[in-house]
C-alpha positions as MATLAB code, in Angstrom:
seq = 'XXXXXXXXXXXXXXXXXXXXXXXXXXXXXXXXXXXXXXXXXXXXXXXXXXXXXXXXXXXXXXXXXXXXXXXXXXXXXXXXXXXXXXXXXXXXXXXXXXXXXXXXXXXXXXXXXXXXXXXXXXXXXXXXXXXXXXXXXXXXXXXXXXXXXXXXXXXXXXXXXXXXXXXXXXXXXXXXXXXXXXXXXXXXXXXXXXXXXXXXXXXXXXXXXXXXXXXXXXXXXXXXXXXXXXXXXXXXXXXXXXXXXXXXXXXXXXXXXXXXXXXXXXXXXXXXXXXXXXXXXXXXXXXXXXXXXXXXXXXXXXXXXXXXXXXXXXXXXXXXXXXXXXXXXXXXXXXXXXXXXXXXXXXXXXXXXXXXXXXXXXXXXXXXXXXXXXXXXXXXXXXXXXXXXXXXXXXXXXXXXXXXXXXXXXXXXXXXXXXXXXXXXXXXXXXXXXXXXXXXXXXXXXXXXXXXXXXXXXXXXXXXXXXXXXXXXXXXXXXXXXXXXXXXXXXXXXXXXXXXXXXXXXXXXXXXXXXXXXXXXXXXXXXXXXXXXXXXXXXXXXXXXXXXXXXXXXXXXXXXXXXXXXXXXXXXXXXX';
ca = [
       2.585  -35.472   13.446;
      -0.200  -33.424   12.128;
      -2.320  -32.484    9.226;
      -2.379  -29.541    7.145;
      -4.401  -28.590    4.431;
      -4.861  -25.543    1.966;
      -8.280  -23.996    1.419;
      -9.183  -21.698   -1.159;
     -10.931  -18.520   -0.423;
     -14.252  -20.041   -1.862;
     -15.428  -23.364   -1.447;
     -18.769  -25.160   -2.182;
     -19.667  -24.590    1.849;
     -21.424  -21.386    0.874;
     -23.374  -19.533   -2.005;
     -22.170  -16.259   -3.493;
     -25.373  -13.636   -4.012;
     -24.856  -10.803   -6.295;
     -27.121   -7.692   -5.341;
     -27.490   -3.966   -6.195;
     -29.863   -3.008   -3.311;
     -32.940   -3.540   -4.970;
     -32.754   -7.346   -5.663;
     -30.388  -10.172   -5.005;
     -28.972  -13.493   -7.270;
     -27.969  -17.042   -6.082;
     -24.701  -18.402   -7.993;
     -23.732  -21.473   -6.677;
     -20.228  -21.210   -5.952;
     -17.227  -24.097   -6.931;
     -14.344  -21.616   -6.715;
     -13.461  -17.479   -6.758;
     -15.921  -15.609   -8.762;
     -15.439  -11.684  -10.052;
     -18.065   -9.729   -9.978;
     -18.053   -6.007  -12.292;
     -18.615   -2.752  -10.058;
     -20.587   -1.151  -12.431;
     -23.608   -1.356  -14.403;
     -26.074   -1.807  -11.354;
     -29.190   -0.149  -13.596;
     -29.970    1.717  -10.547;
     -28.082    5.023   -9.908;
     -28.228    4.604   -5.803;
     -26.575    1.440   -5.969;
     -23.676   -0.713   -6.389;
     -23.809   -4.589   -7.395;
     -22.234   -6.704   -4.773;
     -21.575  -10.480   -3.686;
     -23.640  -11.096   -0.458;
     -22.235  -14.284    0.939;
     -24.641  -17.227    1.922;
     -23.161  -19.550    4.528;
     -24.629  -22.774    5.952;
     -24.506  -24.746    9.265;
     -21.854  -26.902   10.548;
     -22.364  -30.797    9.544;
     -22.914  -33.657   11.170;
     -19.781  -35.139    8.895;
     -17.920  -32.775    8.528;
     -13.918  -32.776   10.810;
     -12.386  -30.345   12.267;
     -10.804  -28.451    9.033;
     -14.412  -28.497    7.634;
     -15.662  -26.984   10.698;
     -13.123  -23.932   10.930;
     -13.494  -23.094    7.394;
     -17.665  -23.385    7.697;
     -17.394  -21.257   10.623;
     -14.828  -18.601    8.540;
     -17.594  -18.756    5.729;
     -20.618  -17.662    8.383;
     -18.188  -15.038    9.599;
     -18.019  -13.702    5.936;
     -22.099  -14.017    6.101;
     -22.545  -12.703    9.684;
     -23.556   -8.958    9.258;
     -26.336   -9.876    6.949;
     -27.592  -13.512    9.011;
     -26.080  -13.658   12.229;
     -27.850  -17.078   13.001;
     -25.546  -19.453   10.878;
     -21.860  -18.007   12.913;
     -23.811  -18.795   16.370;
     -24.576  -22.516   15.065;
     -20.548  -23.516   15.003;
     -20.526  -22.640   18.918;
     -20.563  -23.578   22.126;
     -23.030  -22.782   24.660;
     -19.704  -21.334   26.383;
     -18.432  -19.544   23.365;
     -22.199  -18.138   22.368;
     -22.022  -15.996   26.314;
     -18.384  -14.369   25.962;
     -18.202  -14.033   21.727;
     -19.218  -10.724   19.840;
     -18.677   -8.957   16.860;
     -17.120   -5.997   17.715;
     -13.580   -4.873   17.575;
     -11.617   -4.909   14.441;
     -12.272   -6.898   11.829;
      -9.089   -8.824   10.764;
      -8.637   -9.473    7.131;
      -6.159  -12.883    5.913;
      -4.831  -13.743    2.268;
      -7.374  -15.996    0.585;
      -5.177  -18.611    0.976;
      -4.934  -20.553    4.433;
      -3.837  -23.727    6.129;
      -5.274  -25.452    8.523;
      -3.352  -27.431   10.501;
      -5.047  -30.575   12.925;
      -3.873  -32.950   14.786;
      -4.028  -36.497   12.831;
      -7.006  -39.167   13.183;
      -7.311  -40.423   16.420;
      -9.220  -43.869   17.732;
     -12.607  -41.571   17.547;
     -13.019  -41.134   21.557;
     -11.589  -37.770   20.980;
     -13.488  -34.918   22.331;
     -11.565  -32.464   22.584;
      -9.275  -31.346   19.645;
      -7.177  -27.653   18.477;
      -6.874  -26.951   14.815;
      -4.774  -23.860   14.094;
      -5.421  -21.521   11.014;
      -2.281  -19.996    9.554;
      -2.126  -17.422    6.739;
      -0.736  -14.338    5.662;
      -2.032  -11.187    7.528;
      -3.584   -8.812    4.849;
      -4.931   -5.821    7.022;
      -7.385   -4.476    9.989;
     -10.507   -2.919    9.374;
     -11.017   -0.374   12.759;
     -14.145    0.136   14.013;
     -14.085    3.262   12.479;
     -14.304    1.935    9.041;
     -10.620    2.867    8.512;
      -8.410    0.269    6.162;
      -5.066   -0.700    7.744;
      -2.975   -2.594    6.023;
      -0.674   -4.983    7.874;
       1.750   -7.546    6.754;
       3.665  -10.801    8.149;
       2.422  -14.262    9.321;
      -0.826  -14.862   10.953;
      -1.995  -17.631   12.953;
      -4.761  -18.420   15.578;
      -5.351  -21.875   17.341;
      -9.002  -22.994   17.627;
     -10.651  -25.457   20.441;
     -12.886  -27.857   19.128;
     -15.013  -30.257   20.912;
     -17.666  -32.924   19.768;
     -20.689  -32.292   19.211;
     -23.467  -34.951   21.092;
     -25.150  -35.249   17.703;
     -22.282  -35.313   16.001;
     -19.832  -32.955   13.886;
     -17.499  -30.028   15.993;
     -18.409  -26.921   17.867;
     -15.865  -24.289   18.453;
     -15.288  -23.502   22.069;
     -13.547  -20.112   22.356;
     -13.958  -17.370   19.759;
     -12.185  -14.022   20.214;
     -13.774  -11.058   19.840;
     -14.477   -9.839   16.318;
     -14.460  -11.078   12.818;
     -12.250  -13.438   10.562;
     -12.787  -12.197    6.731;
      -9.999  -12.795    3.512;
      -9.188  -10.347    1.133;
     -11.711  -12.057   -1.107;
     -14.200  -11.793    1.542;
     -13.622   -7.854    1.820;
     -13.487   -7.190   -1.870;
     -16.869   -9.144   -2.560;
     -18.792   -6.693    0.244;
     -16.852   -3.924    1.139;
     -15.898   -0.636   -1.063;
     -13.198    1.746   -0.399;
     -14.842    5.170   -0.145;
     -14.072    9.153    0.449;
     -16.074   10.787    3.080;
     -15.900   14.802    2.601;
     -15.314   16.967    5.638;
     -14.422   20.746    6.574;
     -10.723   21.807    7.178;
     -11.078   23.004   10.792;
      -8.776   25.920   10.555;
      -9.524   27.675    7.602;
     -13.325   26.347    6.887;
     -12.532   26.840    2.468;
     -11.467   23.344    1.847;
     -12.544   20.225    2.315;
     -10.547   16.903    3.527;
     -11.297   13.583    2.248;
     -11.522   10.822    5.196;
     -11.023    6.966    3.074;
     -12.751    4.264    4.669;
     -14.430    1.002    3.921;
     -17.926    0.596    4.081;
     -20.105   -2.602    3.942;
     -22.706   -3.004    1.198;
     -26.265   -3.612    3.135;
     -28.968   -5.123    1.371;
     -31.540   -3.453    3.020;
     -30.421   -0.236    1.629;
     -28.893    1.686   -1.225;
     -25.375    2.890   -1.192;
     -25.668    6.433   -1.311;
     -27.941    6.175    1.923;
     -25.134    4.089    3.399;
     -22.481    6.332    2.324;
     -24.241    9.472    3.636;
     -24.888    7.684    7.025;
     -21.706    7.200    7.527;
     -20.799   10.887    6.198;
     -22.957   11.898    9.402;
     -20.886   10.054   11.810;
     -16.945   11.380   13.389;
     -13.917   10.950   11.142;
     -11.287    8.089   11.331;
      -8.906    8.828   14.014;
      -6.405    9.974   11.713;
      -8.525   13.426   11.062;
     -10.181   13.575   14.785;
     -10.297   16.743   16.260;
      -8.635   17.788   12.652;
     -11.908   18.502   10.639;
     -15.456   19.718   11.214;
     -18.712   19.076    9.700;
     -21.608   21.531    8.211;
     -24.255   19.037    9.743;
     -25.247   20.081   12.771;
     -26.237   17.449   15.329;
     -28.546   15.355   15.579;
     -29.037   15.336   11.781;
     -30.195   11.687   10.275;
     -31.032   10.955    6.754;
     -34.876   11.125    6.283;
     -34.785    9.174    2.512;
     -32.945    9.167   -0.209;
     -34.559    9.355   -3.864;
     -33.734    9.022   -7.484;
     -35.288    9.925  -10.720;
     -33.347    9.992  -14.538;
     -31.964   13.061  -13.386;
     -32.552   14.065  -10.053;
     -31.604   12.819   -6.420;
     -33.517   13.637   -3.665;
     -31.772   13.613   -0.168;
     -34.394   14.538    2.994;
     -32.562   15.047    5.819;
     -34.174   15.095    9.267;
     -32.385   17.893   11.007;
     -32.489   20.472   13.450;
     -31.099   22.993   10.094;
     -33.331   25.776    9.888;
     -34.368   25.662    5.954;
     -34.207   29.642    6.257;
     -30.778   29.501    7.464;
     -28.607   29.151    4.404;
     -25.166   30.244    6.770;
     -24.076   26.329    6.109;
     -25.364   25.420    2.707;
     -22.614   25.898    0.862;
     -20.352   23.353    2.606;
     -23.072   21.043    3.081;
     -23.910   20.878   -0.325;
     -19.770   20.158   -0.899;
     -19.576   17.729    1.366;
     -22.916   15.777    0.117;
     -21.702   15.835   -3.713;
     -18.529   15.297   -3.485;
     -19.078   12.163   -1.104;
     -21.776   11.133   -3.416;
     -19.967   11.497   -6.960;
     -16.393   10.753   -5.812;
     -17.876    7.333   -5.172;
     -19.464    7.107   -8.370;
     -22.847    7.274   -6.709;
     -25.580   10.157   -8.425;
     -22.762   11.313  -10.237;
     -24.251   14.121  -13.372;
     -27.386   14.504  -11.360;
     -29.097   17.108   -9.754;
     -29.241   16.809   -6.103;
     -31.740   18.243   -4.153;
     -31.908   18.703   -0.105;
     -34.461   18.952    2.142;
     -34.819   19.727    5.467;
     -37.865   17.762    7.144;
     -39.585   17.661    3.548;
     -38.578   21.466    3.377;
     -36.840   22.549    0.430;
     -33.369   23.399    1.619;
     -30.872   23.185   -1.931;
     -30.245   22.356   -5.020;
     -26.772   21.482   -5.869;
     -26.515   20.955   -9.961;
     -23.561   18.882  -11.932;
     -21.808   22.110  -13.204;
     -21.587   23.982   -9.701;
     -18.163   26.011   -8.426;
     -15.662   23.240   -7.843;
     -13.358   26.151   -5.348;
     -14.145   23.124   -2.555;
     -11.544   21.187   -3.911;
      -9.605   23.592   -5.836;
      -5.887   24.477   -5.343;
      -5.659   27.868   -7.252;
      -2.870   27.430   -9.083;
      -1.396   24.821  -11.217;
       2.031   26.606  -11.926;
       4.905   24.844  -12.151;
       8.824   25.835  -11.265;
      12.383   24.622  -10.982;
      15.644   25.296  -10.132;
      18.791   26.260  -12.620;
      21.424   27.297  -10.871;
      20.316   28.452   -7.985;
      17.350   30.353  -10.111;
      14.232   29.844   -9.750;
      12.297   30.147  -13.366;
       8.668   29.377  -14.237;
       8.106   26.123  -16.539;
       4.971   26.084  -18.755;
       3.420   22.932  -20.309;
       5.545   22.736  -22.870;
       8.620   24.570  -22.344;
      10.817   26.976  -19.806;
       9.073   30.566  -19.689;
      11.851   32.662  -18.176;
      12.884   33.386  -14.497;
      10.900   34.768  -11.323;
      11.059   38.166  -10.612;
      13.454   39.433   -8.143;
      15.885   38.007   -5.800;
      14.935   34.598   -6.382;
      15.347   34.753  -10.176;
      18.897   35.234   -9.584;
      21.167   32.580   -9.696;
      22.922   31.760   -5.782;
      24.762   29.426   -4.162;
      23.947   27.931   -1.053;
      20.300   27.803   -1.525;
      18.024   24.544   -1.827;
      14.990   22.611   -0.873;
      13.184   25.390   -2.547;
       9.317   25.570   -1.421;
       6.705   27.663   -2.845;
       3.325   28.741   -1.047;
      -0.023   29.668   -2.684;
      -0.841   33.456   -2.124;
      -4.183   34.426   -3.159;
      -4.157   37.865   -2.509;
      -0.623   38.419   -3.650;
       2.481   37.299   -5.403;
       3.382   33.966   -3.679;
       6.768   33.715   -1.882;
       9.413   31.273   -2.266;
      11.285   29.429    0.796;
      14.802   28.039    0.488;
      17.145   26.533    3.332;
      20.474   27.590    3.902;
      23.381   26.502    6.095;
      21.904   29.094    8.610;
      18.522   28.728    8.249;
      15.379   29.502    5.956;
      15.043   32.251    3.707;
      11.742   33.562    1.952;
      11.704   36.117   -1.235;
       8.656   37.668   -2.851;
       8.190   36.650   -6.179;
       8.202   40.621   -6.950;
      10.839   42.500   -8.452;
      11.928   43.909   -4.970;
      11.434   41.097   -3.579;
      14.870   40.193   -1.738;
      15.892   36.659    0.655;
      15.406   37.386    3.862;
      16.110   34.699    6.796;
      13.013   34.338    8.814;
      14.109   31.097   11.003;
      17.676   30.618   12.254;
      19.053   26.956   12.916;
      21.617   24.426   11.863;
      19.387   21.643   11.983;
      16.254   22.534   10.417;
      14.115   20.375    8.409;
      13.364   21.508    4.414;
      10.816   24.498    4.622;
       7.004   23.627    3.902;
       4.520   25.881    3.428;
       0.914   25.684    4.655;
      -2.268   26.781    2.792;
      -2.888   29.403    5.106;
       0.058   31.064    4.077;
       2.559   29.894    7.161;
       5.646   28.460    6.830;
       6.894   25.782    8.935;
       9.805   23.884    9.774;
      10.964   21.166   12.330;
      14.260   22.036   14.375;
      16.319   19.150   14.834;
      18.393   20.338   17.355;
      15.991   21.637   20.001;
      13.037   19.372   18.899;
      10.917   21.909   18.353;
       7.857   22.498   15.344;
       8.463   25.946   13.992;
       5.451   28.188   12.411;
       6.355   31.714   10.449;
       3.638   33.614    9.662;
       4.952   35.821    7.255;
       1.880   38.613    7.388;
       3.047   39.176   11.240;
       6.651   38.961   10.515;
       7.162   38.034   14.125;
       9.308   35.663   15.658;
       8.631   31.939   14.348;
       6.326   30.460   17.175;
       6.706   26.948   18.624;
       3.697   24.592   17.803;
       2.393   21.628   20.077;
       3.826   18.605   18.515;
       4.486   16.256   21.505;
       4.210   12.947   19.123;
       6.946   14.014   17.190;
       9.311   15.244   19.685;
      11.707   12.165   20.470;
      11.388   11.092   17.187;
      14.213   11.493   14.357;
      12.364   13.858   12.453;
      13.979   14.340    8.538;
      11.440   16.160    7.263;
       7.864   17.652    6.974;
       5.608   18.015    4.000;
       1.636   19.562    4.404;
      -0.589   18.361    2.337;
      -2.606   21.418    0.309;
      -6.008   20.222    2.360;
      -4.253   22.613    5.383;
      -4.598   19.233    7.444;
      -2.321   16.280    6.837;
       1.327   16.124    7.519;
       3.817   13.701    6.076;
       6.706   13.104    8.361;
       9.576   11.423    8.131;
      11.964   10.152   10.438;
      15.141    7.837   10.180;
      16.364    6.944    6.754;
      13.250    4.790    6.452;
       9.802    5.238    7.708;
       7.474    7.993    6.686;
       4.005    8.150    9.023;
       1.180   10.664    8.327;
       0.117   13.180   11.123;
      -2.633   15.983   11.068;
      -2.914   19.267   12.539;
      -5.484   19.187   14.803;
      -7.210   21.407   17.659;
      -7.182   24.391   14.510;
      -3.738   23.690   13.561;
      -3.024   24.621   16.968;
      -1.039   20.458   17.290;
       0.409   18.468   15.218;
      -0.951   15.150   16.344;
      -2.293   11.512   15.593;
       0.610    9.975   13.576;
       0.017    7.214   12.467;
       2.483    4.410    9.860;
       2.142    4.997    6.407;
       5.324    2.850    4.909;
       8.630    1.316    6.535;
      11.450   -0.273    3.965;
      13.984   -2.337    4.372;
      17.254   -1.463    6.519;
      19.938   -0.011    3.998;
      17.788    1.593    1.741;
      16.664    4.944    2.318;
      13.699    7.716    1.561;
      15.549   10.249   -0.254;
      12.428   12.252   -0.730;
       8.691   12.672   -0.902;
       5.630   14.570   -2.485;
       1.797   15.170   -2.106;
       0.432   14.245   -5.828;
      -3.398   15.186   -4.156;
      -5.126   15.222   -0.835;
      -4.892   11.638   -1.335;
      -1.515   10.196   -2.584;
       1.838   10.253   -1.304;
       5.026    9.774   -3.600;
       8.308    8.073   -1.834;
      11.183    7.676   -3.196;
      13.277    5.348   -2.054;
      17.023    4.557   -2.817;
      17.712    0.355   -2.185;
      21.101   -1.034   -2.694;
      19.604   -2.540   -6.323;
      18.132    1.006   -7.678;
      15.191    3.161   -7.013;
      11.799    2.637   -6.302;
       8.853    5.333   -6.653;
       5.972    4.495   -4.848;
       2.076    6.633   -5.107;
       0.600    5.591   -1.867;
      -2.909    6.554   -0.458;
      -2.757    7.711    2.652;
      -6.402    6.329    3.629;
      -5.851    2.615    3.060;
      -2.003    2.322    2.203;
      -2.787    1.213   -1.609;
       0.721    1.633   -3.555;
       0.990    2.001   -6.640;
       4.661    1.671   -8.156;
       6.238    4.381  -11.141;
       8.616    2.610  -13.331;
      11.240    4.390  -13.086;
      14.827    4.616  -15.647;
      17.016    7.523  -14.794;
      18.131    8.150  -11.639;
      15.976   10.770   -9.643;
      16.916   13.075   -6.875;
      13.311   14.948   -6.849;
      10.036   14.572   -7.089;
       7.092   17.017   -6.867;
       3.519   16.584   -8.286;
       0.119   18.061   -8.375;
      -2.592   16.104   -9.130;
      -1.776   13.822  -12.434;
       0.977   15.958  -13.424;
       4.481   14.396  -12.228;
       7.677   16.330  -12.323;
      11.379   14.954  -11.168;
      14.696   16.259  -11.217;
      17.618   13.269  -12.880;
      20.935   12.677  -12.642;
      22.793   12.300  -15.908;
      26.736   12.461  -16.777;
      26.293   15.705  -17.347;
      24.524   17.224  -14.622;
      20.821   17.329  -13.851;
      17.541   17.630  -16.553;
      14.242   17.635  -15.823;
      11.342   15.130  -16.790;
       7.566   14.564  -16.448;
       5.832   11.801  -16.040;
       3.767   10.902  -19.268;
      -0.313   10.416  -18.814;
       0.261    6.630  -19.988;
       1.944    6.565  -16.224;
       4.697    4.374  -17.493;
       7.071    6.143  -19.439;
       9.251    9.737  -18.882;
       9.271   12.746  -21.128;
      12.722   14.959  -21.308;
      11.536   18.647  -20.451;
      14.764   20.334  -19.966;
      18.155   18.488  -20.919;
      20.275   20.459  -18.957;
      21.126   22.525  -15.593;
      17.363   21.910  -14.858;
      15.985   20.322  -11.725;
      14.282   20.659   -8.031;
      11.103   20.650   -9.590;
       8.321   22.135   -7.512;
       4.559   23.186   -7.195;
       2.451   25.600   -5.139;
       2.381   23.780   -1.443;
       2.848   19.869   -1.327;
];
């Protein structure tokens, strides 16, 4: 028989330390303590809990041992003496702290065998929890889910207590552990292909002591993208770039970079003054202050609070739906008439209506048939006009560059139409994709992430990469449960992803980021066969007794607002 018994994520084995870069605080710890995110007093910084582990014990057991040894993991960035105490000469030559870190539910067991005579010297306790997620050692936030367990060996130590004899590679932390010293946060980088937008890149970062958190953000800001956007964004800092200092008066930040940027060469300062406040702010870091840049002391730029947003900007916050085949303009408020031409007019046969985001024109409007996809100028001789042929295509999607693209289910092929050629759609490199059961395709309005579907039930998100030359490095976002089914999805922002998903006991609408998997569920009451969003604005198309209406999500998030009543729906937005 053996022993098993439940620790908390806390326990009196180590001392919680609150700090904001500039100072630290003991509190003794009994249990799970909260600490607020804000109100640091210094406009660099972000309070924190730095954890303060001690030694193993002469009297302390096995259990003891593991969870002393967890705690010094928890402490081991900031004093990596106490973790190397709880080993074995053995374990001390092979362990190290790369690799992932793995992150467990606060809640453990630890299960050992029972008390023995005391000639024991040898003895394995296993730690079983609840897998939580995987922090890469890219910074990147995976979530994971199911049982976890790993079996420790533990021998005696000559002046008594346990040492731990094997260690794999990389550290042990809990959820609590994470949210005490880590903070999700949105690195800034160039789309590669059209070099006017920028991507955000979510990672988690470890608060440092030594250091504010603006210098640790912008550190990392210098550094390559999570996989999921290699080789699918670029960077305005050249290399070799490293940050020199980072300042802060009432109303002014001062960033010195060391860099081989010629101060006279002002080619990249746009985008690296984008990337630098919008990293900075978007984290709540600087945010309403000036910030200065200089080059190697050198006065490079000043970016102020009130600058052009265009970084992040989407041109356009139109909204549209479908009556009858029609597609008509909806204001705030209420319908304001059809679009001109063609599509204005009601047709049969048409749906999965897409609309890009021309800025040097009227946009155009995509539809699939039972042939293939047709576009139509929103001009009054604007007429439908097949572009891409096929039984089997996916729903049309536009991307921000003005291309239209489709995946052909039948040859297993990515399509591109580039409607300013009017040539032939052209195939584009998509090799992860191709024995896959593609359902559909959705770009995100950064120009860089895909959402892809395949199956009934399992959407992963892919980006184009190489200058949009490949769709590539797919990676999970959500999987439900056999029998339901993903009836559709969105792109709210470069962010968030809606799903919505049909289960045998209703529907479920989940907003998940694509950086860390965060969901966040939308209560839901009628029955929805659309979604489409932009930003905080939420649109869906319901199913009543008497055909379809369309509603908006309120701003309390919770509760639906009737826009149209009747023969309204397929919602839709500019790209997304």
């Amino acid at each position: 028989m053996t022993r098993t018994r439940r620790f908390a994520a806390v326990t009196a084995i180590m001392a919680a330390v609150t700090c904001t870069g500039s100072g630290c605080t003991v509190i003794p710890l009994s249990g799970p303590i909260a600490v607020s995110d804000v109100g640091a007093g210094d406009p660099l910084g972000r309070p924190f809990q730095r954890m303060i582990a001690i030694g193993p014990q002469r009297e302390w057991g096995p259990e003891e041992t593991i969870k002393g040894m967890q705690a010094a993991m928890a402490a081991y960035p900031d004093d990596p003496s106490v973790l190397q105490q709880y080993l074995t000469p053995e374990a001390k030559a092979t362990w190290n702290a790369s690799g992932p870190v793995t992150v467990i539910d606060d809640a453990f067991e630890i299960v050992a065998p029972p008390p023995g005579d005391g000639t024991e010297t040898v003895q394995t306790v296993t730690l079983k929890g609840s897998s939580v997620a995987s922090i890469k050692e890219d910074d990147s936030y995976v979530p994971t889910a199911g049982a976890w367990e790993r079996p420790y060996e533990l021998v005696k130590a000559p002046g008594g207590g346990y040492r731990v004899n094997a260690l794999p590679p990389g550290l042990l932390l809990t959820a609590s552990d994470v949210d005490r010293a880590y903070r999700p946060t949105n690195l800034y980088y160039l789309n590669r292909s059209t070099q006017d937008r920028l991507v955000v890149d979510r990672v988690r970062l470890r608060m440092k002591t030594t250091e504010r958190f603006a210098q640790t953000v912008l550190e990392r800001l210098l550094q390559q993208p999570t996989a999921a956007l290699q080789g699918a964004v670029s960077t305005s800092f050249p290399p070799g770039t490293a940050i020199e200092s980072v300042r802060s008066g009432e109303e002014r930040v001062v960033i010195d970079l060391a860099s081989p940027l010629d101060p006279l060469d002002l080619s990249a300062e746009d985008a690296l003054r984008a990337q630098i406040r919008y990293t900075l702010n978007n984290n709540d870091v600087a945010k309403g202050r000036i910030i200065e840049i200089q080059v190697n002391g050198e006065p490079y730029a000043v970016d102020r609070p009130n600058s052009d947003e265009h970084w992040l900007d989407d041109s356009g916050d139109h909204a549209y739906y479908v009556s009858r085949g029609a597609v008509r303009h909806l204001g705030k408020d209420r319908p304001e008439g059809v679009v001109p031409g063609a599509a204005g007019e009601p047709r049969e046969g048409y749906s999965d209506f897409a609309m890009s985001l021309s800025k040097d024109g009227p946009p155009l409007v995509a539809a699939l048939t039972t042939t293939g996809i047709s576009v139509a100028s929103l001009t009054q001789d604007g007429r439908w006009q097949e572009v891409i042929h096929g039984e089997s295509l996916t729903p049309p999607t536009w991307h921000r560059d003005g291309s239209l693209w489709t995946y052909d289910r039948d040859n297993a092929v990515l399509l591109r139409y580039d409607p300013a050629h009017g040539q032939a759609p052209e195939r584009v490199s998509a090799p992860e994709v191709e024995k896959l059961d593609v359902t559909r395709l959705r770009i995100a309005r950064d120009g860089v992430r895909v959402a892809v579907t395949t199956g009934k039930n399992t959407v992963q998100i892919g980006a184009l990469t190489g200058g949009g030359t490949m769709l590539g490095n797919l990676q999970l976002l959500t999987t439900i449960e056999m029998g339901s089914e993903i009836t559709d999805v969105a792109w709210g922002d470069d962010e968030h992803l809606l799903v919505l998903v049909q289960t045998k006991a209703g529907q479920i609408l989940n907003e998940i980021n694509v950086g860390d998997g965060e969901t966040t569920g939308v209560p839901l009451k009628d029955r929805l066969n659309s979604v489409a969003a932009l930003d905080d604005r939420i649109l869906a198309e319901a199913e009543t007794e008497k055909g379809t209406k369309l509603l908006e999500l309120n701003q309390d998030r919770q509760t639906w607002a009737t826009k149209l009543e009747t023969d309204a729906g397929a919602p839709l937005f500019p790209l997304g």
